[in-house]
Amino acid sequence: GQNIDQPTEMTATEGAIVQINCTYQTSGFNGLFWYQQHAGEAPTFLSYNVLDGLEEKGRFSSFLSRSKGYSYLLLKELQMKDSASYLCAVRDNVYGQNFVFGPGTRLSVLP
Amino acid sequence: EADIYQTPRYLVIGTGKKITLECSQTMGHDKMYWYQQDPGMELHLIHYSYGVNSTEKGDLSSESTVSRIRTEHFPLTLESARPSHTSQYLCASSEPTTGQETQYFGPGTRLLVL
């Protein structure tokens, strides 16, 4: 089966750091992706991990542990515009190299 | 900057009507996808295509059909719209030959069936 879990909602304060966790169980694994989706808009790509470790891209970092089926997205120096849903997705090489999406974590950044 | 387009952006239509949602991309990507997403809910894959003349059903049962006659074009058709089809439909594309193969999403079509 395929299952991706994320917290439903999180709240943080402007300027703070927040970590959004994602655990996955999929038939196959060929990369983990994080997307940002503002309300009413399409998802936009944030980061990609295929090997264990941390990938850093500006204020955003993503970590992967394949043995634990675990990833997190770290957002630093939070800004109001970071209020959005964050989607964790796994590309499953057993499932036709398609993407399996988690339910998304709705992040609210408060002043 | 992704070049993937969807039309219409918003559509309100009566039950029983036939509708086609258009999706086009100018990136030359072979793989294209259609997702359905209800507000605040996860994306569900309803159709995908590996290239011209290739169409596959996704993990969510859908009464829609798709076609892929040209690389850049992947329309989705509902033969008879019903209120249960009310949702947001997102088209995406990716290029499997690159290592990263991220998906690029179109802006979406919000469909309301009365």
PDB file of C-alpha atoms in Angstrom:
ATOM      1  CA  GLY A   1       0.000   0.000   0.000  1.00  0.00           C
ATOM      2  CA  GLN A   2       0.919   3.645  -0.217  1.00  0.00           C
ATOM      3  CA  ASN A   3       0.589   6.030   2.671  1.00  0.00           C
ATOM      4  CA  ILE A   4       2.039   9.447   3.373  1.00  0.00           C
ATOM      5  CA  ASP A   5       1.430  11.195   6.690  1.00  0.00           C
ATOM      6  CA  GLN A   6       1.864  14.840   7.605  1.00  0.00           C
ATOM      7  CA  PRO A   7       0.439  16.971  10.412  1.00  0.00           C
ATOM      8  CA  THR A   8      -2.769  18.619   9.299  1.00  0.00           C
ATOM      9  CA  GLU A   9      -2.061  22.105  10.630  1.00  0.00           C
ATOM     10  CA  MET A  10       0.767  24.051  12.210  1.00  0.00           C
ATOM     11  CA  THR A  11       1.073  27.585  13.512  1.00  0.00           C
ATOM     12  CA  ALA A  12       4.246  29.624  13.940  1.00  0.00           C
ATOM     13  CA  THR A  13       5.313  33.199  14.506  1.00  0.00           C
ATOM     14  CA  GLU A  14       6.907  35.501  11.970  1.00  0.00           C
ATOM     15  CA  GLY A  15      10.713  35.240  12.157  1.00  0.00           C
ATOM     16  CA  ALA A  16      10.637  31.822  13.791  1.00  0.00           C
ATOM     17  CA  ILE A  17      11.740  28.397  12.521  1.00  0.00           C
ATOM     18  CA  VAL A  18       9.261  25.601  11.798  1.00  0.00           C
ATOM     19  CA  GLN A  19       9.789  21.942  10.928  1.00  0.00           C
ATOM     20  CA  ILE A  20       7.137  20.029   8.992  1.00  0.00           C
ATOM     21  CA  ASN A  21       7.480  16.266   9.206  1.00  0.00           C
ATOM     22  CA  CYS A  22       6.492  13.650   6.653  1.00  0.00           C
ATOM     23  CA  THR A  23       6.513   9.883   6.983  1.00  0.00           C
ATOM     24  CA  TYR A  24       5.886   7.588   4.059  1.00  0.00           C
ATOM     25  CA  GLN A  25       5.235   3.974   3.199  1.00  0.00           C
ATOM     26  CA  THR A  26       5.247   3.327  -0.527  1.00  0.00           C
ATOM     27  CA  SER A  27       5.763   0.355  -2.811  1.00  0.00           C
ATOM     28  CA  GLY A  28       8.889   1.914  -4.249  1.00  0.00           C
ATOM     29  CA  PHE A  29      10.956   5.039  -3.772  1.00  0.00           C
ATOM     30  CA  ASN A  30      12.622   7.241  -6.322  1.00  0.00           C
ATOM     31  CA  GLY A  31      12.739  10.648  -4.711  1.00  0.00           C
ATOM     32  CA  LEU A  32      10.838  12.783  -2.236  1.00  0.00           C
ATOM     33  CA  PHE A  33       9.506  16.207  -3.164  1.00  0.00           C
ATOM     34  CA  TRP A  34       8.138  19.133  -1.205  1.00  0.00           C
ATOM     35  CA  TYR A  35       5.685  21.552  -2.775  1.00  0.00           C
ATOM     36  CA  GLN A  36       4.148  24.784  -1.540  1.00  0.00           C
ATOM     37  CA  GLN A  37       0.525  25.504  -2.345  1.00  0.00           C
ATOM     38  CA  HIS A  38      -1.181  28.778  -1.526  1.00  0.00           C
ATOM     39  CA  ALA A  39      -4.946  28.683  -1.144  1.00  0.00           C
ATOM     40  CA  GLY A  40      -6.664  28.439  -4.497  1.00  0.00           C
ATOM     41  CA  GLU A  41      -3.405  28.130  -6.409  1.00  0.00           C
ATOM     42  CA  ALA A  42      -1.392  25.315  -7.977  1.00  0.00           C
ATOM     43  CA  PRO A  43       1.485  23.623  -6.110  1.00  0.00           C
ATOM     44  CA  THR A  44       4.971  24.954  -6.774  1.00  0.00           C
ATOM     45  CA  PHE A  45       8.153  22.939  -6.363  1.00  0.00           C
ATOM     46  CA  LEU A  46      10.296  23.628  -3.290  1.00  0.00           C
ATOM     47  CA  SER A  47      12.811  20.826  -2.858  1.00  0.00           C
ATOM     48  CA  TYR A  48      13.884  17.335  -3.830  1.00  0.00           C
ATOM     49  CA  ASN A  49      15.729  14.587  -1.942  1.00  0.00           C
ATOM     50  CA  VAL A  50      16.729  11.213  -3.299  1.00  0.00           C
ATOM     51  CA  LEU A  51      19.746  10.488  -1.058  1.00  0.00           C
ATOM     52  CA  ASP A  52      19.850  10.617   2.717  1.00  0.00           C
ATOM     53  CA  GLY A  53      20.782  13.928   4.208  1.00  0.00           C
ATOM     54  CA  LEU A  54      19.992  17.587   4.144  1.00  0.00           C
ATOM     55  CA  GLU A  55      19.398  19.746   1.081  1.00  0.00           C
ATOM     56  CA  GLU A  56      19.495  23.478   1.690  1.00  0.00           C
ATOM     57  CA  LYS A  57      17.972  26.128  -0.539  1.00  0.00           C
ATOM     58  CA  GLY A  58      17.889  29.583   0.957  1.00  0.00           C
ATOM     59  CA  ARG A  59      15.421  29.747   3.839  1.00  0.00           C
ATOM     60  CA  PHE A  60      14.179  26.248   3.068  1.00  0.00           C
ATOM     61  CA  SER A  61      15.916  22.954   3.862  1.00  0.00           C
ATOM     62  CA  SER A  62      14.704  19.396   3.421  1.00  0.00           C
ATOM     63  CA  PHE A  63      15.991  16.260   5.086  1.00  0.00           C
ATOM     64  CA  LEU A  64      15.551  12.615   4.110  1.00  0.00           C
ATOM     65  CA  SER A  65      16.119   9.310   5.880  1.00  0.00           C
ATOM     66  CA  ARG A  66      15.198   6.478   3.544  1.00  0.00           C
ATOM     67  CA  SER A  67      15.693   3.762   6.166  1.00  0.00           C
ATOM     68  CA  LYS A  68      13.145   5.469   8.424  1.00  0.00           C
ATOM     69  CA  GLY A  69      10.762   6.530   5.664  1.00  0.00           C
ATOM     70  CA  TYR A  70      11.010  10.056   7.006  1.00  0.00           C
ATOM     71  CA  SER A  71      11.522  13.545   5.732  1.00  0.00           C
ATOM     72  CA  TYR A  72      11.154  17.036   7.067  1.00  0.00           C
ATOM     73  CA  LEU A  73      10.944  20.510   5.585  1.00  0.00           C
ATOM     74  CA  LEU A  74      12.580  23.251   7.630  1.00  0.00           C
ATOM     75  CA  LEU A  75      11.529  26.837   7.100  1.00  0.00           C
ATOM     76  CA  LYS A  76      13.687  29.559   8.665  1.00  0.00           C
ATOM     77  CA  GLU A  77      13.022  33.255   9.237  1.00  0.00           C
ATOM     78  CA  LEU A  78       9.336  32.765   8.619  1.00  0.00           C
ATOM     79  CA  GLN A  79       7.485  35.412   6.689  1.00  0.00           C
ATOM     80  CA  MET A  80       3.776  36.051   6.436  1.00  0.00           C
ATOM     81  CA  LYS A  81       3.865  34.951   2.799  1.00  0.00           C
ATOM     82  CA  ASP A  82       4.966  31.487   3.933  1.00  0.00           C
ATOM     83  CA  SER A  83       1.401  30.849   5.110  1.00  0.00           C
ATOM     84  CA  ALA A  84       0.372  28.030   2.771  1.00  0.00           C
ATOM     85  CA  SER A  85      -0.061  24.278   2.555  1.00  0.00           C
ATOM     86  CA  TYR A  86       3.095  22.212   2.238  1.00  0.00           C
ATOM     87  CA  LEU A  87       2.765  18.956   0.347  1.00  0.00           C
ATOM     88  CA  CYS A  88       5.077  15.991   0.719  1.00  0.00           C
ATOM     89  CA  ALA A  89       5.167  13.705  -2.326  1.00  0.00           C
ATOM     90  CA  VAL A  90       7.026  10.485  -3.099  1.00  0.00           C
ATOM     91  CA  ARG A  91       7.846   9.353  -6.610  1.00  0.00           C
ATOM     92  CA  ASP A  92       7.113   5.660  -6.617  1.00  0.00           C
ATOM     93  CA  ASN A  93       9.130   3.668  -9.146  1.00  0.00           C
ATOM     94  CA  VAL A  94       6.866   0.669  -8.633  1.00  0.00           C
ATOM     95  CA  TYR A  95       3.774   2.786  -9.233  1.00  0.00           C
ATOM     96  CA  GLY A  96       4.678   3.831 -12.770  1.00  0.00           C
ATOM     97  CA  GLN A  97       7.108   6.485 -11.537  1.00  0.00           C
ATOM     98  CA  ASN A  98       4.055   8.473 -10.455  1.00  0.00           C
ATOM     99  CA  PHE A  99       3.860  10.834  -7.519  1.00  0.00           C
ATOM    100  CA  VAL A 100       1.977   9.946  -4.363  1.00  0.00           C
ATOM    101  CA  PHE A 101       0.969  13.056  -2.419  1.00  0.00           C
ATOM    102  CA  GLY A 102       0.419  13.472   1.273  1.00  0.00           C
ATOM    103  CA  PRO A 103      -2.597  15.396   2.600  1.00  0.00           C
ATOM    104  CA  GLY A 104      -0.555  18.562   3.076  1.00  0.00           C
ATOM    105  CA  THR A 105       0.236  20.602   6.160  1.00  0.00           C
ATOM    106  CA  ARG A 106      -1.494  23.955   6.437  1.00  0.00           C
ATOM    107  CA  LEU A 107       0.952  26.421   7.966  1.00  0.00           C
ATOM    108  CA  SER A 108      -0.273  29.683   9.442  1.00  0.00           C
ATOM    109  CA  VAL A 109       2.348  32.348  10.152  1.00  0.00           C
ATOM    110  CA  LEU A 110       1.208  34.861  12.748  1.00  0.00           C
ATOM    111  CA  PRO A 111       2.622  38.370  13.269  1.00  0.00           C
TER     112      PRO A 111
ATOM    113  CA  GLU B   1       9.251  29.434 -14.859  1.00  0.00           C
ATOM    114  CA  ALA B   2       6.898  26.658 -15.924  1.00  0.00           C
ATOM    115  CA  ASP B   3       4.952  27.011 -19.150  1.00  0.00           C
ATOM    116  CA  ILE B   4       1.842  24.977 -18.599  1.00  0.00           C
ATOM    117  CA  TYR B   5      -1.598  26.363 -19.225  1.00  0.00           C
ATOM    118  CA  GLN B   6      -5.117  25.344 -18.405  1.00  0.00           C
ATOM    119  CA  THR B   7      -8.413  26.642 -19.719  1.00  0.00           C
ATOM    120  CA  PRO B   8     -10.937  27.520 -18.578  1.00  0.00           C
ATOM    121  CA  ARG B   9      -9.794  28.688 -15.152  1.00  0.00           C
ATOM    122  CA  TYR B  10     -13.332  28.635 -13.801  1.00  0.00           C
ATOM    123  CA  LEU B  11     -16.393  26.834 -15.152  1.00  0.00           C
ATOM    124  CA  VAL B  12     -19.970  26.663 -13.912  1.00  0.00           C
ATOM    125  CA  ILE B  13     -22.076  24.193 -15.835  1.00  0.00           C
ATOM    126  CA  GLY B  14     -25.353  22.326 -15.556  1.00  0.00           C
ATOM    127  CA  THR B  15     -25.774  18.611 -14.911  1.00  0.00           C
ATOM    128  CA  GLY B  16     -25.558  16.426 -17.982  1.00  0.00           C
ATOM    129  CA  LYS B  17     -23.392  18.734 -20.053  1.00  0.00           C
ATOM    130  CA  LYS B  18     -20.275  17.536 -21.832  1.00  0.00           C
ATOM    131  CA  ILE B  19     -17.148  19.493 -20.979  1.00  0.00           C
ATOM    132  CA  THR B  20     -13.505  19.424 -21.980  1.00  0.00           C
ATOM    133  CA  LEU B  21     -10.777  20.860 -19.797  1.00  0.00           C
ATOM    134  CA  GLU B  22      -7.764  21.948 -21.794  1.00  0.00           C
ATOM    135  CA  CYS B  23      -4.127  21.584 -20.770  1.00  0.00           C
ATOM    136  CA  SER B  24      -1.105  22.575 -22.817  1.00  0.00           C
ATOM    137  CA  GLN B  25       2.600  22.752 -22.062  1.00  0.00           C
ATOM    138  CA  THR B  26       5.382  24.264 -24.134  1.00  0.00           C
ATOM    139  CA  MET B  27       8.297  22.543 -22.393  1.00  0.00           C
ATOM    140  CA  GLY B  28       8.288  19.445 -24.588  1.00  0.00           C
ATOM    141  CA  HIS B  29       7.675  17.191 -21.591  1.00  0.00           C
ATOM    142  CA  ASP B  30       6.707  13.612 -22.371  1.00  0.00           C
ATOM    143  CA  LYS B  31       4.864  12.848 -19.163  1.00  0.00           C
ATOM    144  CA  MET B  32       1.635  14.596 -18.251  1.00  0.00           C
ATOM    145  CA  TYR B  33      -0.859  14.159 -15.426  1.00  0.00           C
ATOM    146  CA  TRP B  34      -4.337  15.137 -14.309  1.00  0.00           C
ATOM    147  CA  TYR B  35      -5.110  15.490 -10.608  1.00  0.00           C
ATOM    148  CA  GLN B  36      -8.348  16.194  -8.790  1.00  0.00           C
ATOM    149  CA  GLN B  37      -8.203  18.188  -5.582  1.00  0.00           C
ATOM    150  CA  ASP B  38     -11.071  19.185  -3.309  1.00  0.00           C
ATOM    151  CA  PRO B  39     -10.543  22.273  -1.095  1.00  0.00           C
ATOM    152  CA  GLY B  40      -8.085  21.550   1.705  1.00  0.00           C
ATOM    153  CA  MET B  41      -7.675  17.973   0.607  1.00  0.00           C
ATOM    154  CA  GLU B  42      -4.887  16.002  -1.032  1.00  0.00           C
ATOM    155  CA  LEU B  43      -4.237  15.624  -4.726  1.00  0.00           C
ATOM    156  CA  HIS B  44      -5.539  12.473  -6.345  1.00  0.00           C
ATOM    157  CA  LEU B  45      -4.112  11.242  -9.632  1.00  0.00           C
ATOM    158  CA  ILE B  46      -6.909  10.498 -12.104  1.00  0.00           C
ATOM    159  CA  HIS B  47      -5.031  10.141 -15.415  1.00  0.00           C
ATOM    160  CA  TYR B  48      -1.506  10.211 -16.758  1.00  0.00           C
ATOM    161  CA  SER B  49       0.343   9.810 -20.003  1.00  0.00           C
ATOM    162  CA  TYR B  50       3.898   8.751 -20.870  1.00  0.00           C
ATOM    163  CA  GLY B  51       3.751  10.383 -24.265  1.00  0.00           C
ATOM    164  CA  VAL B  52       1.793  10.581 -27.517  1.00  0.00           C
ATOM    165  CA  ASN B  53      -0.918   7.906 -27.795  1.00  0.00           C
ATOM    166  CA  SER B  54      -0.303   6.809 -24.192  1.00  0.00           C
ATOM    167  CA  THR B  55      -3.019   7.228 -21.541  1.00  0.00           C
ATOM    168  CA  GLU B  56      -3.361   5.494 -18.189  1.00  0.00           C
ATOM    169  CA  LYS B  57      -5.845   5.658 -15.326  1.00  0.00           C
ATOM    170  CA  GLY B  58      -4.629   6.864 -11.961  1.00  0.00           C
ATOM    171  CA  ASP B  59      -5.437   5.747  -8.456  1.00  0.00           C
ATOM    172  CA  LEU B  60      -8.731   7.613  -8.193  1.00  0.00           C
ATOM    173  CA  SER B  61     -11.635   6.246 -10.158  1.00  0.00           C
ATOM    174  CA  SER B  62     -12.889   8.902 -12.525  1.00  0.00           C
ATOM    175  CA  GLU B  63     -15.647   9.098 -15.090  1.00  0.00           C
ATOM    176  CA  SER B  64     -13.495  11.356 -17.215  1.00  0.00           C
ATOM    177  CA  THR B  65     -11.441  10.406 -20.256  1.00  0.00           C
ATOM    178  CA  VAL B  66      -8.233  11.832 -21.694  1.00  0.00           C
ATOM    179  CA  SER B  67      -6.391  11.826 -24.986  1.00  0.00           C
ATOM    180  CA  ARG B  68      -2.790  12.505 -26.031  1.00  0.00           C
ATOM    181  CA  ILE B  69      -2.591  13.134 -29.741  1.00  0.00           C
ATOM    182  CA  ARG B  70       0.150  15.755 -29.471  1.00  0.00           C
ATOM    183  CA  THR B  71       2.987  15.982 -26.968  1.00  0.00           C
ATOM    184  CA  GLU B  72       1.978  19.416 -25.786  1.00  0.00           C
ATOM    185  CA  HIS B  73      -1.751  18.816 -25.380  1.00  0.00           C
ATOM    186  CA  PHE B  74      -3.578  16.627 -22.808  1.00  0.00           C
ATOM    187  CA  PRO B  75      -7.299  17.425 -22.647  1.00  0.00           C
ATOM    188  CA  LEU B  76      -9.690  15.886 -20.117  1.00  0.00           C
ATOM    189  CA  THR B  77     -13.326  15.270 -21.037  1.00  0.00           C
ATOM    190  CA  LEU B  78     -16.415  14.651 -18.937  1.00  0.00           C
ATOM    191  CA  GLU B  79     -19.169  13.237 -21.139  1.00  0.00           C
ATOM    192  CA  SER B  80     -21.962  14.043 -18.686  1.00  0.00           C
ATOM    193  CA  ALA B  81     -21.134  16.350 -15.803  1.00  0.00           C
ATOM    194  CA  ARG B  82     -22.632  15.691 -12.360  1.00  0.00           C
ATOM    195  CA  PRO B  83     -22.523  17.677  -9.093  1.00  0.00           C
ATOM    196  CA  SER B  84     -20.099  15.068  -7.713  1.00  0.00           C
ATOM    197  CA  HIS B  85     -17.593  16.268 -10.335  1.00  0.00           C
ATOM    198  CA  THR B  86     -17.379  19.645  -8.648  1.00  0.00           C
ATOM    199  CA  SER B  87     -13.711  20.067  -7.743  1.00  0.00           C
ATOM    200  CA  GLN B  88     -10.432  21.618  -8.812  1.00  0.00           C
ATOM    201  CA  TYR B  89      -8.613  19.885 -11.656  1.00  0.00           C
ATOM    202  CA  LEU B  90      -4.849  20.329 -11.890  1.00  0.00           C
ATOM    203  CA  CYS B  91      -2.759  19.419 -14.908  1.00  0.00           C
ATOM    204  CA  ALA B  92       0.979  18.777 -14.543  1.00  0.00           C
ATOM    205  CA  SER B  93       3.916  17.705 -16.664  1.00  0.00           C
ATOM    206  CA  SER B  94       7.417  16.365 -16.063  1.00  0.00           C
ATOM    207  CA  GLU B  95      10.411  15.217 -18.039  1.00  0.00           C
ATOM    208  CA  PRO B  96      11.457  11.706 -16.987  1.00  0.00           C
ATOM    209  CA  THR B  97      14.832  11.881 -18.707  1.00  0.00           C
ATOM    210  CA  THR B  98      16.226  14.309 -16.144  1.00  0.00           C
ATOM    211  CA  GLY B  99      17.319  13.036 -12.757  1.00  0.00           C
ATOM    212  CA  GLN B 100      15.122  15.286 -10.731  1.00  0.00           C
ATOM    213  CA  GLU B 101      11.942  15.148 -12.733  1.00  0.00           C
ATOM    214  CA  THR B 102       9.929  17.596 -10.718  1.00  0.00           C
ATOM    215  CA  GLN B 103       6.370  18.184 -11.767  1.00  0.00           C
ATOM    216  CA  TYR B 104       5.228  21.532 -13.052  1.00  0.00           C
ATOM    217  CA  PHE B 105       1.602  22.352 -12.395  1.00  0.00           C
ATOM    218  CA  GLY B 106      -0.831  24.429 -14.366  1.00  0.00           C
ATOM    219  CA  PRO B 107      -3.001  27.035 -12.600  1.00  0.00           C
ATOM    220  CA  GLY B 108      -5.951  24.645 -12.343  1.00  0.00           C
ATOM    221  CA  THR B 109      -9.577  24.633 -13.443  1.00  0.00           C
ATOM    222  CA  ARG B 110     -12.228  25.135 -10.792  1.00  0.00           C
ATOM    223  CA  LEU B 111     -15.356  23.273 -11.879  1.00  0.00           C
ATOM    224  CA  LEU B 112     -18.797  23.740 -10.361  1.00  0.00           C
ATOM    225  CA  VAL B 113     -21.575  21.492 -11.613  1.00  0.00           C
ATOM    226  CA  LEU B 114     -25.070  22.608 -10.665  1.00  0.00           C
TER     227      LEU B 114
END
